[in-house]
Amino acid sequence: MSAFAYRNGILHAEDLPLDRLIEEVGTPAFVYSRADLQAAYRRFAGALQDAGLDARICYAVKANPHLAVIRSFAELGAGADVVSEGELRRALAAGVPADRIVFAGVGKSDGEMALGLETGILQFNVESREELLRLDAVARGLGKTAPVALRVNPDVDAKTHAKITTGKSENKFGIDIRDIPELLQLAGGLPGLAIKGLAVHIGSQITQLEPFEAAFRRVAELFTEMRSAGHPLEHLDMGGGLGIAYQGESLPSVEDYAAVVRRTVGQLGVPLVFEPGRHLVGEAGLLLARVLFVKQGRSRRFLILDAAMNDLLRPALYDAWHEIQPLREAAPDATRQPFDVVGPVCESGDIFAAGRPLPEMAAGDALAFRSAGAYGATMASTYNSRLPAPEIMVSGSHYSIIRARPSHEQLMAQETLPDWL
Ligand SMILES: *Cc1c(COP(=O)(O)O)cnc(C)c1O
């Protein structure tokens, strides 16, 4: 059951009517339900535990890096998966213990490596020979030993959007599975490194179990071989990627996912790390917007909103589909007409939905884009000098503005004019 539902004809977040909220905070605005964030975490963790797995969950911060979101998971015992210095600092600031932080990503700078070493993170997921050598040098320079997992590219098609598939050999991610034995050998001889395990992450918004199954089997086989060859592999990092139902489609449950994990890697008998992002935050957030105009074109009707691609990039970037719900529930027998739902940004790509059947709407009406908690606010920009949408966290009938809408003066204050201009 989602925290976002109609009550008395008004869309609510938990016990808070959203029409009242936007009177106070304006639009566009992101809204997160704390209850739904924590429920998603508990379901995910519970399913792995029920499958008898020794699992550590490291929330993938990039899906939604707000401190309040990270802290909501940290309170439940979550670690963090980070891909930059900024995310590492956020995870620490939100209260995630350093020894529960995994540092992933294909391009870590010396400074980022040093920060991870100095704070004592759980491990670096290393994605190339070049990175392995660099991390060894940085660690030795600091008199430290870097805990390392090698990220395996298993050459498996995740069957998701091309821009979020990461486990094919032509992708920039991970180390070709055939090169792992040689790199483990190399790493074993580098005094600045301590090999801890292997990692795999094949993509995002994965909606079938077969790609996971194929990737996990390959990695389990490799793990067994490498352990037999004498490499001290202690744990396995399974990545994230489990999708959510944007269109109400039927998806594998977390229980089905846990069963696949159990039958593919369970027999290894090692602790497992999981890095879910979208699955924990996607459905716990929405983006609120208002209709500025209903524009009647020659052949199409446009719903022009005050939200745009700079607020929610996923439709423009990934052809993503988000459910659109009016804040005032339409009558069950209301007729629906196709609308092109667009923003005000000067790009033809600034379109949220084409020909979407919606009940009659008028200027001033408010609506919600569902499942905008993941890869929403975090991908936002100020393109067209639009102000970033505020973020609001709801708990029960309370809410807190967890990031305020800045003023234009504040945005411009970040720029300086050269004194010769
Ligand atoms: C992005 C990413 C994740 C999270 O992916 P989701 O699809 O949001 O679960 C996990 N691990 C790594 C290495 C990532 O890059």
XYZ file of C-alpha atoms and ligand atoms in Angstrom:
436
model
C 0.000 0.000 0.000
C 1.385 3.355 -1.045
C 1.331 6.386 1.241
C 0.097 8.347 -1.783
C -3.637 7.783 -2.204
C -6.887 9.673 -2.665
C -8.888 10.424 0.448
C -12.137 12.358 0.170
C -11.230 13.067 -3.436
C -7.835 14.672 -2.662
C -4.448 13.040 -3.207
C -2.673 12.644 0.141
C 0.891 11.885 1.216
C 0.371 9.775 4.326
C -2.158 11.910 6.302
C -1.321 15.176 4.580
C -3.643 16.545 1.861
C -1.419 17.673 -0.985
C -3.676 20.526 -2.106
C -3.044 22.142 1.274
C 0.680 21.494 1.020
C 1.063 23.282 -2.308
C -0.799 26.320 -0.987
C 2.125 26.591 1.417
C 5.147 25.456 -0.587
C 4.131 26.186 -4.179
C 4.926 24.150 -7.284
C 6.878 22.415 -8.671
C 7.860 20.471 -5.551
C 9.109 16.994 -4.691
C 7.381 15.152 -1.840
C 8.733 12.064 -0.084
C 6.942 9.784 2.351
C 9.142 8.748 5.214
C 6.864 5.790 5.991
C 7.184 4.508 2.411
C 10.970 4.940 2.364
C 11.347 2.913 5.510
C 8.729 0.345 4.471
C 10.611 -0.289 1.215
C 13.856 -0.807 3.129
C 12.226 -3.170 5.609
C 10.623 -5.212 2.816
C 13.921 -5.531 0.961
C 15.936 -6.406 4.063
C 13.216 -8.739 5.332
C 13.040 -10.713 2.085
C 16.802 -11.327 2.103
C 16.741 -12.311 5.751
C 13.782 -14.660 5.225
C 15.747 -16.338 2.424
C 18.446 -17.088 4.990
C 20.997 -14.740 3.445
C 23.685 -12.892 5.379
C 23.024 -9.516 3.755
C 24.328 -6.013 4.264
C 22.373 -3.289 2.481
C 24.305 -0.299 1.182
C 21.747 2.209 -0.140
C 22.874 3.585 -3.519
C 22.973 7.273 -2.656
C 22.871 8.528 -6.241
C 19.189 7.545 -6.548
C 18.303 10.239 -4.003
C 21.163 11.827 -2.097
C 19.147 14.015 0.296
C 20.573 13.798 3.815
C 17.120 13.095 5.282
C 16.626 10.196 2.867
C 20.019 8.678 3.645
C 19.399 9.117 7.367
C 15.982 7.425 7.107
C 17.793 4.300 5.906
C 20.823 4.672 8.176
C 18.461 4.610 11.171
C 17.396 1.144 10.049
C 20.989 -0.046 9.810
C 21.714 0.688 6.151
C 25.162 1.365 4.788
C 25.749 3.385 1.626
C 27.006 2.854 -1.906
C 28.658 6.071 -3.114
C 30.191 7.108 -6.425
C 31.862 10.422 -5.594
C 33.452 12.452 -2.832
C 30.228 14.430 -2.506
C 28.191 11.286 -1.934
C 30.758 9.927 0.523
C 30.589 13.158 2.524
C 26.803 13.064 2.449
C 26.647 9.470 3.666
C 28.969 10.309 6.569
C 27.063 13.522 7.371
C 23.778 11.591 7.408
C 25.172 9.218 10.009
C 26.252 6.172 7.985
C 29.262 4.556 9.686
C 32.317 4.615 7.396
C 32.764 0.862 7.662
C 29.388 0.416 5.942
C 30.272 2.488 2.894
C 31.189 1.054 -0.495
C 32.883 3.370 -3.014
C 31.977 2.457 -6.611
C 32.422 4.174 -9.970
C 34.794 3.987 -12.942
C 36.702 7.182 -12.283
C 37.827 7.957 -8.752
C 40.330 10.783 -8.329
C 43.372 10.589 -6.039
C 41.563 12.887 -3.634
C 38.519 10.629 -3.553
C 40.660 7.556 -2.951
C 42.487 9.331 -0.133
C 39.254 10.436 1.535
C 37.913 6.873 1.418
C 41.141 5.557 2.929
C 41.296 8.199 5.647
C 37.696 7.691 6.709
C 38.051 3.895 6.720
C 35.336 2.769 4.305
C 34.297 -0.877 3.893
C 35.692 -1.212 0.371
C 36.540 0.284 -2.971
C 34.893 -1.416 -5.924
C 37.664 -1.226 -8.504
C 36.754 -1.156 -12.184
C 40.055 -1.338 -14.084
C 43.726 -2.344 -13.966
C 44.629 1.345 -14.106
C 42.510 2.117 -11.057
C 43.984 -0.846 -9.171
C 47.516 0.446 -9.669
C 46.556 4.007 -8.784
C 44.702 2.978 -5.611
C 47.730 0.925 -4.536
C 49.978 3.959 -4.986
C 47.642 6.330 -3.145
C 47.210 3.857 -0.260
C 50.957 3.283 0.108
C 51.530 7.026 0.017
C 49.256 7.337 3.037
C 50.663 4.263 4.785
C 47.267 2.526 4.452
C 45.904 -0.639 2.919
C 42.882 -0.264 0.651
C 40.134 -2.892 0.982
C 39.216 -3.850 -2.564
C 36.549 -5.717 -4.475
C 36.957 -6.148 -8.203
C 33.849 -5.210 -10.142
C 33.188 -7.936 -12.671
C 31.623 -7.148 -16.025
C 29.854 -10.470 -16.667
C 28.780 -9.582 -20.246
C 25.086 -10.022 -19.492
C 22.330 -7.963 -21.092
C 20.178 -6.484 -18.311
C 17.304 -5.993 -20.800
C 16.687 -2.463 -19.644
C 17.015 0.951 -21.345
C 20.319 1.227 -23.268
C 21.384 4.226 -21.184
C 21.182 2.274 -17.915
C 22.586 -1.103 -18.893
C 26.074 -1.572 -17.410
C 26.959 -5.262 -17.583
C 27.671 -5.766 -21.292
C 31.295 -6.007 -22.359
C 30.953 -2.882 -24.517
C 29.908 -0.773 -21.476
C 32.523 1.273 -19.649
C 31.755 -0.479 -16.365
C 33.593 -3.277 -14.598
C 36.460 -5.558 -15.527
C 35.939 -8.126 -18.258
C 35.223 -11.400 -16.505
C 38.063 -13.079 -18.427
C 40.582 -10.610 -17.018
C 39.667 -11.096 -13.362
C 42.078 -13.993 -12.626
C 45.050 -12.014 -13.899
C 44.052 -8.847 -12.019
C 43.483 -10.737 -8.775
C 46.983 -12.122 -9.188
C 48.324 -8.632 -9.765
C 46.405 -7.165 -6.823
C 47.651 -9.934 -4.537
C 51.190 -8.677 -5.110
C 50.417 -5.003 -4.437
C 51.192 -4.073 -0.817
C 48.759 -1.158 -0.737
C 45.759 -3.395 -1.452
C 43.817 -6.023 0.477
C 41.540 -8.077 -1.756
C 38.174 -8.593 -0.074
C 35.836 -9.799 -2.747
C 34.126 -9.449 -6.072
C 31.295 -7.122 -7.083
C 28.768 -7.045 -9.896
C 26.137 -4.510 -10.971
C 24.569 -5.016 -14.384
C 22.227 -2.049 -14.688
C 19.213 -0.221 -13.374
C 15.417 -0.602 -13.630
C 15.812 -4.322 -14.298
C 12.349 -5.830 -14.546
C 13.130 -9.518 -15.158
C 14.995 -12.024 -13.037
C 16.858 -13.784 -15.857
C 19.625 -11.177 -16.248
C 20.278 -11.247 -12.485
C 20.296 -15.028 -12.534
C 22.756 -15.184 -15.437
C 25.091 -12.582 -13.921
C 25.012 -14.056 -10.415
C 25.718 -17.567 -11.753
C 28.753 -16.360 -13.673
C 30.076 -14.457 -10.702
C 29.447 -17.363 -8.292
C 31.390 -19.710 -10.559
C 34.263 -17.247 -10.794
C 34.188 -16.649 -7.028
C 34.504 -20.388 -6.351
C 37.368 -20.789 -8.838
C 39.257 -17.810 -7.497
C 38.828 -18.872 -3.903
C 40.127 -22.342 -4.794
C 43.091 -20.671 -6.457
C 43.953 -19.190 -3.079
C 42.580 -15.651 -3.313
C 41.224 -14.536 0.062
C 37.726 -13.593 -1.092
C 35.541 -12.816 1.893
C 32.375 -11.368 0.472
C 30.381 -10.745 -2.665
C 28.721 -7.485 -3.705
C 25.552 -8.088 -5.716
C 24.953 -4.479 -6.851
C 21.513 -2.914 -7.193
C 19.236 -2.581 -10.172
C 15.948 -4.144 -9.087
C 13.243 -2.200 -10.888
C 9.928 -0.707 -9.835
C 6.519 -0.706 -11.555
C 6.140 2.719 -13.130
C 3.055 1.680 -15.134
C 1.508 -0.817 -12.752
C 3.133 -3.633 -14.735
C 3.788 -6.879 -12.872
C 7.375 -7.181 -11.696
C 9.374 -9.790 -9.828
C 8.882 -9.339 -6.087
C 11.762 -8.891 -3.683
C 11.002 -12.422 -2.481
C 11.521 -13.750 -6.036
C 14.743 -11.749 -6.267
C 15.952 -13.119 -2.922
C 15.196 -16.655 -4.133
C 17.389 -16.080 -7.216
C 20.191 -14.773 -5.004
C 19.890 -17.766 -2.728
C 19.987 -20.344 -5.497
C 22.848 -18.705 -7.397
C 25.265 -17.546 -4.679
C 23.804 -18.905 -1.434
C 26.069 -21.954 -1.470
C 29.183 -19.752 -1.336
C 28.462 -19.158 2.354
C 29.875 -15.617 2.370
C 28.318 -12.320 3.465
C 26.590 -10.474 0.637
C 26.411 -6.731 0.002
C 23.392 -5.263 -1.814
C 23.255 -1.790 -3.352
C 19.591 -0.997 -4.052
C 18.808 2.588 -5.010
C 15.679 3.035 -7.085
C 13.876 0.160 -5.400
C 14.055 1.882 -2.000
C 13.151 5.439 -3.001
C 11.377 5.446 -6.385
C 7.807 4.900 -5.290
C 8.232 6.903 -2.072
C 8.364 10.226 -3.909
C 6.347 12.336 -6.301
C 6.682 15.600 -8.164
C 3.838 18.115 -7.853
C 3.118 20.617 -10.603
C 0.413 23.014 -11.731
C -1.126 23.569 -15.146
C -0.172 26.960 -16.560
C -2.126 26.674 -19.805
C -4.223 24.207 -21.720
C -3.021 25.035 -25.220
C -5.132 23.960 -28.141
C -2.877 23.231 -31.116
C -4.071 22.327 -34.634
C -3.949 18.607 -34.009
C -2.969 18.154 -30.364
C -3.822 19.542 -26.984
C -0.942 20.533 -24.737
C -0.988 20.655 -20.979
C 1.721 23.203 -20.225
C 2.984 22.785 -16.674
C 5.157 24.786 -14.319
C 7.417 21.712 -13.973
C 9.847 20.823 -16.738
C 12.645 18.524 -17.854
C 15.049 20.418 -15.590
C 13.003 19.156 -12.594
C 12.363 15.593 -13.783
C 14.728 14.549 -16.546
C 13.833 10.867 -16.820
C 11.209 11.164 -19.601
C 13.584 13.220 -21.789
C 16.680 11.142 -20.978
C 15.294 7.589 -20.838
C 11.873 7.884 -22.518
C 10.596 7.096 -19.044
C 6.878 6.799 -18.277
C 5.513 8.379 -15.084
C 1.919 8.034 -13.963
C 0.182 11.427 -13.824
C -2.604 11.938 -11.282
C -4.664 15.098 -10.785
C -4.609 16.208 -7.150
C -8.412 16.322 -7.273
C -9.659 12.862 -8.072
C -11.665 12.699 -11.285
C -15.168 11.240 -11.173
C -15.091 7.512 -12.047
C -17.110 8.187 -15.204
C -15.139 11.303 -16.259
C -14.148 11.248 -19.924
C -10.447 11.213 -20.689
C -8.809 13.055 -23.538
C -5.285 12.700 -24.855
C -2.925 15.469 -23.780
C 0.723 16.135 -24.559
C 2.037 17.000 -21.112
C 4.945 19.415 -21.460
C 7.083 21.894 -19.541
C 8.027 25.479 -20.366
C 11.689 24.767 -21.233
C 12.808 25.738 -24.723
C 13.514 22.196 -25.948
C 11.224 19.945 -27.937
C 12.473 17.167 -25.680
C 10.786 18.886 -22.726
C 7.826 16.551 -22.850
C 6.667 14.359 -19.968
C 4.045 12.368 -21.860
C 2.608 12.280 -25.382
C -1.067 11.653 -25.980
C -1.683 10.758 -22.330
C -5.393 10.194 -21.594
C -6.325 12.520 -18.723
C -9.558 13.938 -17.358
C -10.417 17.506 -18.308
C -7.920 19.936 -16.754
C -7.837 23.700 -16.507
C -5.209 26.325 -15.787
C -4.355 26.311 -12.085
C -5.156 22.617 -11.572
C -2.465 20.629 -9.783
C -1.186 17.168 -10.592
C 1.397 14.680 -9.427
C 4.020 12.643 -11.256
C 4.197 9.375 -9.361
C 7.350 7.360 -8.645
C 9.626 10.393 -8.832
C 11.604 9.609 -5.675
C 14.529 8.052 -7.564
C 16.660 9.890 -10.123
C 14.329 12.889 -9.817
C 15.541 15.821 -7.726
C 19.091 14.485 -7.922
C 19.197 14.902 -11.722
C 17.578 18.332 -11.667
C 19.312 21.363 -13.127
C 18.645 25.076 -13.333
C 18.432 25.053 -17.140
C 16.536 28.075 -18.462
C 17.477 29.692 -15.112
C 14.624 27.881 -13.446
C 14.797 27.539 -9.673
C 15.350 24.043 -8.267
C 12.100 22.561 -6.954
C 11.990 22.299 -3.151
C 11.946 18.899 -1.450
C 9.475 18.066 1.299
C 9.440 15.056 3.611
C 6.117 13.953 5.052
C 5.572 11.866 8.159
C 1.965 11.311 9.183
C 0.230 14.681 8.947
C 3.490 16.603 9.460
C 5.845 17.813 6.825
C 9.181 19.483 6.698
C 10.732 21.466 3.860
C 13.998 19.560 3.676
C 15.364 21.706 0.879
C 13.857 25.119 0.272
C 13.361 26.689 -3.112
C 16.238 29.173 -3.418
C 15.695 32.717 -4.625
C 17.003 33.993 -7.927
C 19.333 36.244 -5.937
C 20.818 33.206 -4.189
C 21.432 31.442 -7.502
C 23.052 34.496 -9.058
C 25.156 35.053 -5.937
C 27.135 31.937 -6.919
C 28.450 33.797 -9.961
C 30.932 36.649 -10.132
C 31.493 39.199 -12.844
C 35.171 39.681 -13.774
C 36.302 43.080 -12.522
C 37.417 43.954 -16.088
C 33.945 43.512 -17.494
C 23.503 3.154 -9.743
C 24.131 2.036 -9.013
C 23.384 1.275 -8.103
C 21.927 1.497 -7.857
O 21.123 1.179 -8.953
P 19.543 1.129 -8.787
O 19.037 0.713 -10.107
O 19.093 2.486 -8.404
O 19.229 0.117 -7.725
C 24.038 0.293 -7.413
N 25.368 0.039 -7.610
C 26.099 0.744 -8.476
C 27.539 0.417 -8.642
C 25.516 1.764 -9.203
O 26.249 2.465 -10.078
